[in-house]
């Protein structure tokens, strides 16, 4: 994940309620249920709507989360973050988490953790849950600029109406350093394949499928570009919502099961192929804020769009957005084009407009890499369906 973290549609009848959150701390809204029936993709149970927030914290931590391995680069100061609420235990204890397709573990802080990062977040209290058990296993996850360790617990985990029984999860006992201190979330819920899971635990979505909690073995992601004035972001377990995208989904095979890894045909800048002329690999990662690629390629890309380094980030003149080139990722023969307004992030610094680049260099070495990461900058523009039943990713233009 790049925060950097290295980290339903329904048929008529009974259905689970849906929570839709707007901007953090402002309002709670009802989801648009019931949905039209009669189409298979309009089946499913759980809708978890994310909080959407633009951050302005220049001192916010930089870290990577998820499975052990290559870290991810430093966090940009202006970006959207997407959170959701889950509950663990009986009675339920609520936590704010990032739903991360780039990792596979669920973890939250433990009440026994005394690290500064834990003191600023909600901590799980096992003694307060009548359904808790402890397998007795320890875990440790190393991040790009931080780490955490603790014990594995097991309890029921609920995600907006869907309750997984006996879910193993990490209870962090130590979160050294400043990595998580200023994070807006308590923990991470990984949605990657089981092979990424630290400690060999079964991921939450795998248990949802095994316990028949979802009609279809898929989940989908809609990241709103304008949650203040429009529809909020939404994660759907068990299906997808056609109202969030236009046209038809284009299905792309997963090339390696771990991350949601797919093949890129090429990458074009201004209509000319600049990268991956013979194909390359990428992962679709909800836990990564930007789009990343090999640092030498990203440097060329920054130059091509007219971005220059400013205080450790790359930025462009906001006045130039209308003359900057489009960037197109061709995937399985289909072009996915990002306009300059889509691949830049607008912020205000000292009262002045600041347009930072949505691209960032990140070298992921073999055997995992090299990889491009299609993070939130990409997913905001293209509705994404993660189909475990057929090991494929569906993409279509998102409806703003």
Coordinates of C-alpha atoms in Angstrom, one line a residue:
X1 CA 0.0 0.0 0.0
X2 CA 1.2 3.5 -0.7
X3 CA 0.3 6.0 1.9
X4 CA 2.3 4.6 1.4
X5 CA 1.3 1.1 2.7
X6 CA 3.2 -2.3 2.2
X7 CA 0.3 -3.1 3.3
X8 CA -23.8 -6.2 -4.4
X9 CA -25.9 -5.8 -5.8
X10 CA -29.0 -7.6 -4.5
X11 CA -32.0 -9.7 -5.4
X12 CA -35.4 -8.9 -3.8
X13 CA -35.9 -10.1 -0.3
X14 CA -34.0 -9.9 3.0
X15 CA -30.7 -8.2 2.7
X16 CA -28.0 -6.8 4.9
X17 CA -28.1 -3.1 5.8
X18 CA -25.5 -0.9 4.3
X19 CA -23.5 1.9 5.9
X20 CA -22.4 4.8 3.7
X21 CA -20.0 7.3 5.2
X22 CA -19.3 10.7 3.8
X23 CA -16.3 12.8 4.6
X24 CA -14.8 11.9 8.0
X25 CA -16.8 13.1 10.9
X26 CA -19.5 14.8 8.9
X27 CA -22.4 12.6 8.2
X28 CA -23.8 9.0 7.8
X29 CA -26.1 8.3 4.9
X30 CA -28.2 5.4 3.8
X31 CA -27.1 3.3 0.9
X32 CA -29.5 3.2 -2.1
X33 CA -31.2 -0.1 -1.3
X34 CA -33.0 -2.1 -2.7
X35 CA -31.3 -2.4 -6.0
X36 CA -32.9 -3.6 -9.2
X37 CA -33.1 -7.4 -9.6
X38 CA -32.9 -9.8 -12.4
X39 CA -29.2 -9.7 -13.2
X40 CA -26.6 -12.0 -11.8
X41 CA -24.1 -9.3 -11.0
X42 CA -26.8 -7.6 -8.9
X43 CA -26.4 -10.2 -6.2
X44 CA -24.4 -9.9 -3.1
X45 CA -24.6 -9.1 0.6
X46 CA -22.2 -6.8 2.1
X47 CA -21.7 -3.1 1.3
X48 CA -19.1 -1.3 3.3
X49 CA -18.9 2.4 2.4
X50 CA -15.6 4.0 3.1
X51 CA -14.9 7.4 4.6
X52 CA -13.1 9.6 2.0
X53 CA -10.7 12.1 3.2
X54 CA -8.2 14.5 1.6
X55 CA -5.2 14.8 3.9
X56 CA -3.2 17.9 4.4
X57 CA -0.7 16.7 7.0
X58 CA 2.9 17.3 5.8
X59 CA 4.2 15.4 8.8
X60 CA 2.1 12.3 8.2
X61 CA 4.0 9.1 8.3
X62 CA 5.5 7.3 5.4
X63 CA 5.3 3.6 5.4
X64 CA 4.6 0.4 3.6
X65 CA 2.2 -2.3 4.7
X66 CA 1.1 -5.8 3.9
X67 CA 3.1 -8.8 3.1
X68 CA 6.8 -8.9 3.9
X69 CA 8.9 -7.8 0.9
X70 CA 9.6 -4.7 -1.0
X71 CA 8.6 -1.4 0.7
X72 CA 6.8 1.4 -0.9
X73 CA 7.9 4.9 -1.3
X74 CA 7.2 8.0 0.8
X75 CA 3.8 9.4 1.2
X76 CA 2.6 12.4 -0.7
X77 CA 1.2 15.3 1.3
X78 CA -2.1 15.7 -0.5
X79 CA -4.2 12.7 -1.3
X80 CA -7.4 10.9 -0.7
X81 CA -7.6 8.2 2.0
X82 CA -10.3 5.6 2.1
X83 CA -11.3 4.0 5.4
X84 CA -14.0 1.7 6.5
X85 CA -15.4 0.4 9.8
X86 CA -15.3 -3.2 11.0
X87 CA -16.1 -4.8 14.4
X88 CA -14.4 -7.6 16.2
X89 CA -15.7 -9.7 19.1
X90 CA -18.9 -10.0 21.2
X91 CA -20.0 -7.4 22.0
X92 CA -18.6 -5.7 19.0
X93 CA -15.5 -3.5 19.2
X94 CA -15.3 -1.1 16.3
X95 CA -12.1 -0.3 14.3
X96 CA -11.3 1.9 11.3
X97 CA -9.3 0.0 8.7
X98 CA -7.9 0.4 5.3
X99 CA -9.2 -2.4 2.9
X100 CA -6.0 -3.3 1.1
X101 CA -5.9 -5.5 -1.9
X102 CA -2.1 -5.4 -1.6
X103 CA -1.9 -7.5 1.5
X104 CA -3.8 -10.3 3.1
X105 CA -3.7 -10.0 6.9
X106 CA -6.2 -8.3 9.2
X107 CA -4.6 -6.6 12.2
X108 CA -5.6 -4.0 14.8
X109 CA -3.8 -2.7 17.9
X110 CA -3.9 -4.7 21.1
X111 CA -4.9 -3.3 24.5
X112 CA -1.5 -4.7 25.6
X113 CA 0.4 -2.5 23.2
X114 CA 2.1 0.5 24.9
X115 CA 3.7 1.9 21.8
X116 CA 2.9 5.6 21.1
X117 CA 1.1 4.5 17.9
X118 CA -1.2 2.2 19.8
X119 CA -2.1 4.9 22.4
X120 CA -3.5 7.1 19.6
X121 CA -5.8 4.4 18.2
X122 CA -8.6 2.1 19.3
X123 CA -7.2 -1.0 20.8
X124 CA -8.7 -4.5 20.9
X125 CA -9.6 -5.8 24.4
X126 CA -9.8 -9.6 24.2
X127 CA -11.1 -10.0 27.8
X128 CA -14.2 -8.0 26.8
X129 CA -15.2 -10.5 24.1
X130 CA -17.0 -13.7 24.9
X131 CA -16.2 -15.2 21.5
X132 CA -12.4 -14.6 21.6
X133 CA -9.8 -17.4 21.5
X134 CA -6.0 -17.3 21.2
X135 CA -4.2 -19.9 19.1
X136 CA -1.0 -19.0 20.8
X137 CA 0.9 -17.9 17.6
X138 CA 3.0 -14.8 17.3
X139 CA 3.4 -12.7 14.1
X140 CA 5.6 -10.0 12.8
X141 CA 5.3 -7.8 9.7
X142 CA 8.1 -5.6 8.4
X143 CA 7.2 -2.5 6.5
X144 CA 9.2 -0.2 4.3
X145 CA 9.8 2.3 7.2
X146 CA 8.3 0.5 10.1
X147 CA 7.2 -2.7 11.6
X148 CA 4.8 -4.3 14.0
X149 CA 4.6 -7.5 15.9
X150 CA 2.2 -9.2 18.3
X151 CA 0.0 -12.3 18.7
X152 CA -2.6 -14.0 16.6
X153 CA -6.1 -14.0 18.0
X154 CA -9.4 -15.4 16.7
X155 CA -12.9 -14.0 17.0
X156 CA -15.9 -13.1 15.0
X157 CA -15.3 -10.2 12.6
X158 CA -18.2 -8.2 11.1
X159 CA -18.1 -6.0 8.0
X160 CA -21.4 -4.2 7.7
X161 CA -23.8 -7.1 8.1
X162 CA -21.4 -10.0 7.2
X163 CA -20.1 -11.8 10.2
X164 CA -17.1 -14.2 9.8
X165 CA -16.8 -16.7 12.6
X166 CA -13.4 -17.8 14.0
X167 CA -11.4 -15.2 12.0
X168 CA -7.7 -15.2 12.9
X169 CA -6.3 -11.7 13.1
X170 CA -3.2 -9.9 14.3
X171 CA -3.2 -8.1 17.6
X172 CA -0.2 -5.7 17.4
X173 CA 1.7 -5.5 20.7
X174 CA 4.5 -3.4 19.4
X175 CA 4.4 -0.7 16.8
X176 CA 7.8 1.0 17.1
X177 CA 8.7 4.4 15.8
X178 CA 6.4 7.1 14.3
X179 CA 5.1 5.1 11.4
X180 CA 1.6 4.6 12.6
X181 CA 1.3 7.4 15.2
X182 CA -0.4 9.9 12.9
X183 CA -2.3 7.3 10.7
X184 CA -6.0 8.0 10.4
X185 CA -6.8 4.3 10.6
X186 CA -6.4 1.7 13.4
X187 CA -5.5 -1.3 11.3
X188 CA -5.5 -3.0 7.9
X189 CA -7.8 -5.6 6.4
X190 CA -6.0 -7.3 3.6
X191 CA -7.9 -8.5 0.5
X192 CA -5.1 -10.2 -1.3
X193 CA -4.6 -13.9 -2.0
X194 CA -3.9 -16.3 0.9
X195 CA -0.2 -16.8 -0.2
X196 CA 0.5 -13.2 1.0
X197 CA -0.8 -13.8 4.5
X198 CA 1.8 -13.7 7.3
X199 CA 1.5 -16.7 9.6
X200 CA -0.5 -18.7 7.2
X201 CA -3.8 -17.3 8.4
X202 CA -6.9 -17.4 6.2
X203 CA -7.8 -14.0 4.9
X204 CA -11.2 -12.5 5.8
X205 CA -12.6 -12.7 2.3
X206 CA -11.6 -16.3 2.0
X207 CA -13.5 -17.1 5.1
X208 CA -16.5 -15.1 3.8
X209 CA -16.5 -17.4 0.8
X210 CA -16.0 -20.6 2.9
X211 CA -18.8 -19.7 5.2
X212 CA -21.2 -18.9 2.4
X213 CA -21.6 -15.3 3.4
X214 CA -21.4 -14.0 -0.2
X215 CA -23.4 -15.1 -3.2
X216 CA -20.6 -14.6 -5.7
X217 CA -16.8 -15.0 -5.0
X218 CA -15.9 -11.4 -5.8
X219 CA -15.7 -8.0 -4.3
X220 CA -15.7 -4.6 -6.0
X221 CA -14.3 -1.1 -5.3
X222 CA -15.7 2.3 -6.1
X223 CA -13.5 5.2 -5.0
X224 CA -15.3 8.5 -5.3
X225 CA -13.4 11.5 -6.7
X226 CA -15.8 13.9 -5.1
X227 CA -17.3 12.5 -1.9
X228 CA -18.2 16.0 -0.6
X229 CA -20.6 16.7 -3.4
X230 CA -21.5 13.3 -4.8
X231 CA -21.7 9.6 -4.1
X232 CA -19.5 8.2 -1.4
X233 CA -16.9 5.5 -2.0
X234 CA -18.1 1.9 -1.7
X235 CA -16.7 -1.6 -1.2
X236 CA -19.1 -4.4 -2.1
X237 CA -18.6 -8.0 -1.0
X238 CA -20.3 -10.6 -3.2
X239 CA -21.0 -8.6 -6.4
X240 CA -20.7 -5.2 -8.1
X241 CA -22.9 -2.2 -8.8
X242 CA -23.4 -1.2 -12.4
X243 CA -24.5 2.3 -11.5
X244 CA -20.9 3.0 -10.5
X245 CA -19.5 2.5 -14.0
X246 CA -20.3 3.1 -17.6
X247 CA -20.3 0.5 -20.4
X248 CA -19.2 -3.1 -19.7
X249 CA -16.5 -4.5 -17.5
X250 CA -13.4 -5.6 -19.3
X251 CA -12.0 -8.7 -17.6
X252 CA -8.2 -9.1 -17.2
X253 CA -6.7 -12.5 -16.1
X254 CA -4.7 -12.5 -12.9
X255 CA -1.2 -13.6 -13.9
X256 CA 0.1 -14.5 -10.4
X257 CA -2.0 -15.2 -7.4
X258 CA -0.7 -13.2 -4.4
X259 CA -1.2 -9.6 -5.2
X260 CA -4.0 -8.9 -7.7
X261 CA -1.3 -9.0 -10.5
X262 CA -2.2 -8.4 -14.1
X263 CA -0.3 -7.8 -17.4
X264 CA 0.1 -4.4 -19.0
X265 CA 0.4 -4.3 -22.8
X266 CA 2.1 -0.9 -22.8
X267 CA 2.1 2.5 -21.3
X268 CA 1.6 5.6 -23.6
X269 CA 2.2 9.2 -22.9
X270 CA 0.5 11.6 -25.3
X271 CA -0.4 8.7 -27.6
X272 CA 3.1 7.4 -27.9
X273 CA 4.3 4.2 -26.3
X274 CA 7.0 5.1 -23.8
X275 CA 7.1 2.1 -21.4
X276 CA 6.3 -1.6 -21.4
X277 CA 6.5 -1.9 -25.2
X278 CA 6.9 -5.6 -24.8
X279 CA 4.5 -5.9 -21.9
X280 CA 5.1 -5.8 -18.1
X281 CA 3.4 -6.7 -14.9
X282 CA 1.3 -4.5 -12.5
X283 CA -0.8 -5.0 -9.4
X284 CA -4.2 -3.3 -8.7
X285 CA -3.8 -2.1 -5.2
X286 CA -6.4 -0.2 -3.1
X287 CA -3.9 0.4 -0.4
X288 CA -1.5 2.4 -2.6
X289 CA -2.4 6.1 -3.0
X290 CA -0.5 6.8 -6.2
X291 CA 0.7 5.0 -9.3
X292 CA 4.2 3.7 -8.9
X293 CA 6.7 2.1 -11.3
X294 CA 10.4 1.6 -11.6
X295 CA 12.2 4.7 -10.5
X296 CA 14.0 5.2 -13.8
X297 CA 10.8 4.9 -15.8
X298 CA 8.9 7.2 -13.5
X299 CA 11.6 9.8 -13.8
X300 CA 11.2 9.8 -17.6
X301 CA 7.4 9.9 -17.1
X302 CA 7.7 12.9 -14.8
X303 CA 9.8 14.7 -17.4
X304 CA 7.3 13.8 -20.1
X305 CA 4.3 15.4 -18.2
X306 CA 6.4 18.4 -17.2
X307 CA 6.7 17.6 -13.5
X308 CA 9.6 18.9 -11.5
X309 CA 10.9 18.0 -8.0
X310 CA 9.6 20.3 -5.3
X311 CA 10.5 19.5 -1.6
X312 CA 11.0 15.8 -2.3
X313 CA 7.8 15.5 -4.5
X314 CA 7.1 16.0 -8.1
X315 CA 4.7 18.8 -9.0
X316 CA 3.4 20.6 -12.1
X317 CA 2.2 24.1 -12.8
X318 CA -1.6 23.9 -12.2
X319 CA -2.1 26.3 -15.1
X320 CA -0.6 23.8 -17.5
X321 CA -3.1 21.0 -16.8
X322 CA -5.0 21.7 -20.0
X323 CA -1.9 21.3 -22.2
X324 CA -0.3 18.3 -20.5
X325 CA -0.4 14.8 -22.1
X326 CA -2.8 12.0 -21.3
X327 CA -1.2 8.8 -19.9
X328 CA -2.7 5.6 -21.1
X329 CA -2.3 2.1 -19.7
X330 CA -3.2 -0.6 -22.3
X331 CA -4.5 -3.7 -20.5
X332 CA -5.6 -6.8 -22.3
X333 CA -6.0 -4.8 -25.5
X334 CA -8.1 -2.0 -23.9
X335 CA -6.8 1.5 -23.3
X336 CA -7.3 3.1 -19.8
X337 CA -6.6 6.8 -20.2
X338 CA -5.8 9.2 -17.4
X339 CA -6.2 12.9 -18.1
X340 CA -3.9 15.4 -16.4
X341 CA -6.6 16.3 -13.9
X342 CA -6.9 12.6 -13.1
X343 CA -3.2 11.9 -12.5
X344 CA -2.5 15.1 -10.5
X345 CA -3.5 15.9 -7.0
X346 CA -4.6 19.5 -6.2
X347 CA -3.7 21.0 -2.8
X348 CA -3.2 24.4 -1.3
X349 CA 0.1 25.3 0.3
X350 CA 0.2 28.7 2.1
X351 CA -2.9 29.7 0.2
X352 CA -1.4 28.9 -3.2
X353 CA -2.5 26.1 -5.5
X354 CA -0.1 23.1 -5.7
X355 CA -0.6 20.3 -8.2
X356 CA 1.5 17.3 -7.3
X357 CA 2.1 14.3 -9.6
X358 CA 0.2 11.1 -9.0
X359 CA 3.2 9.1 -10.2
X360 CA 6.0 8.0 -7.9
X361 CA 9.1 5.8 -8.4
X362 CA 9.3 2.5 -6.5
X363 CA 11.8 -0.2 -7.3
X364 CA 10.4 -3.7 -6.6
X365 CA 13.2 -6.2 -7.2
X366 CA 13.0 -9.8 -8.5
X367 CA 11.5 -12.2 -7.9
X368 CA 8.4 -10.1 -7.0
X369 CA 9.3 -7.3 -9.4
X370 CA 9.7 -5.3 -11.3
X371 CA 6.1 -4.2 -10.9
X372 CA 3.9 -1.2 -11.6
X373 CA 1.3 -0.4 -9.0
X374 CA -2.1 0.9 -10.1
X375 CA -3.2 2.6 -6.9
X376 CA -6.0 4.9 -6.0
X377 CA -5.1 7.5 -8.7
X378 CA -6.0 4.7 -11.2
X379 CA -8.9 3.1 -9.3
X380 CA -10.7 6.4 -8.8
X381 CA -11.1 6.6 -12.6
X382 CA -11.8 2.9 -13.2
X383 CA -14.3 0.8 -11.2
X384 CA -12.6 -2.4 -10.2
X385 CA -14.0 -5.8 -9.6
X386 CA -11.8 -8.5 -8.0
X387 CA -13.1 -11.9 -9.0
X388 CA -11.7 -14.8 -7.0
X389 CA -13.9 -17.3 -8.6
X390 CA -12.3 -16.8 -12.0
X391 CA -9.0 -15.2 -10.9
X392 CA -9.5 -12.0 -12.9
X393 CA -10.0 -8.3 -12.4
X394 CA -12.8 -6.4 -14.1
X395 CA -12.3 -2.7 -15.1
X396 CA -14.6 -0.1 -16.4
X397 CA -14.8 3.7 -16.4
X398 CA -16.1 4.9 -13.1
X399 CA -19.1 7.2 -13.0
X400 CA -18.2 10.4 -11.0

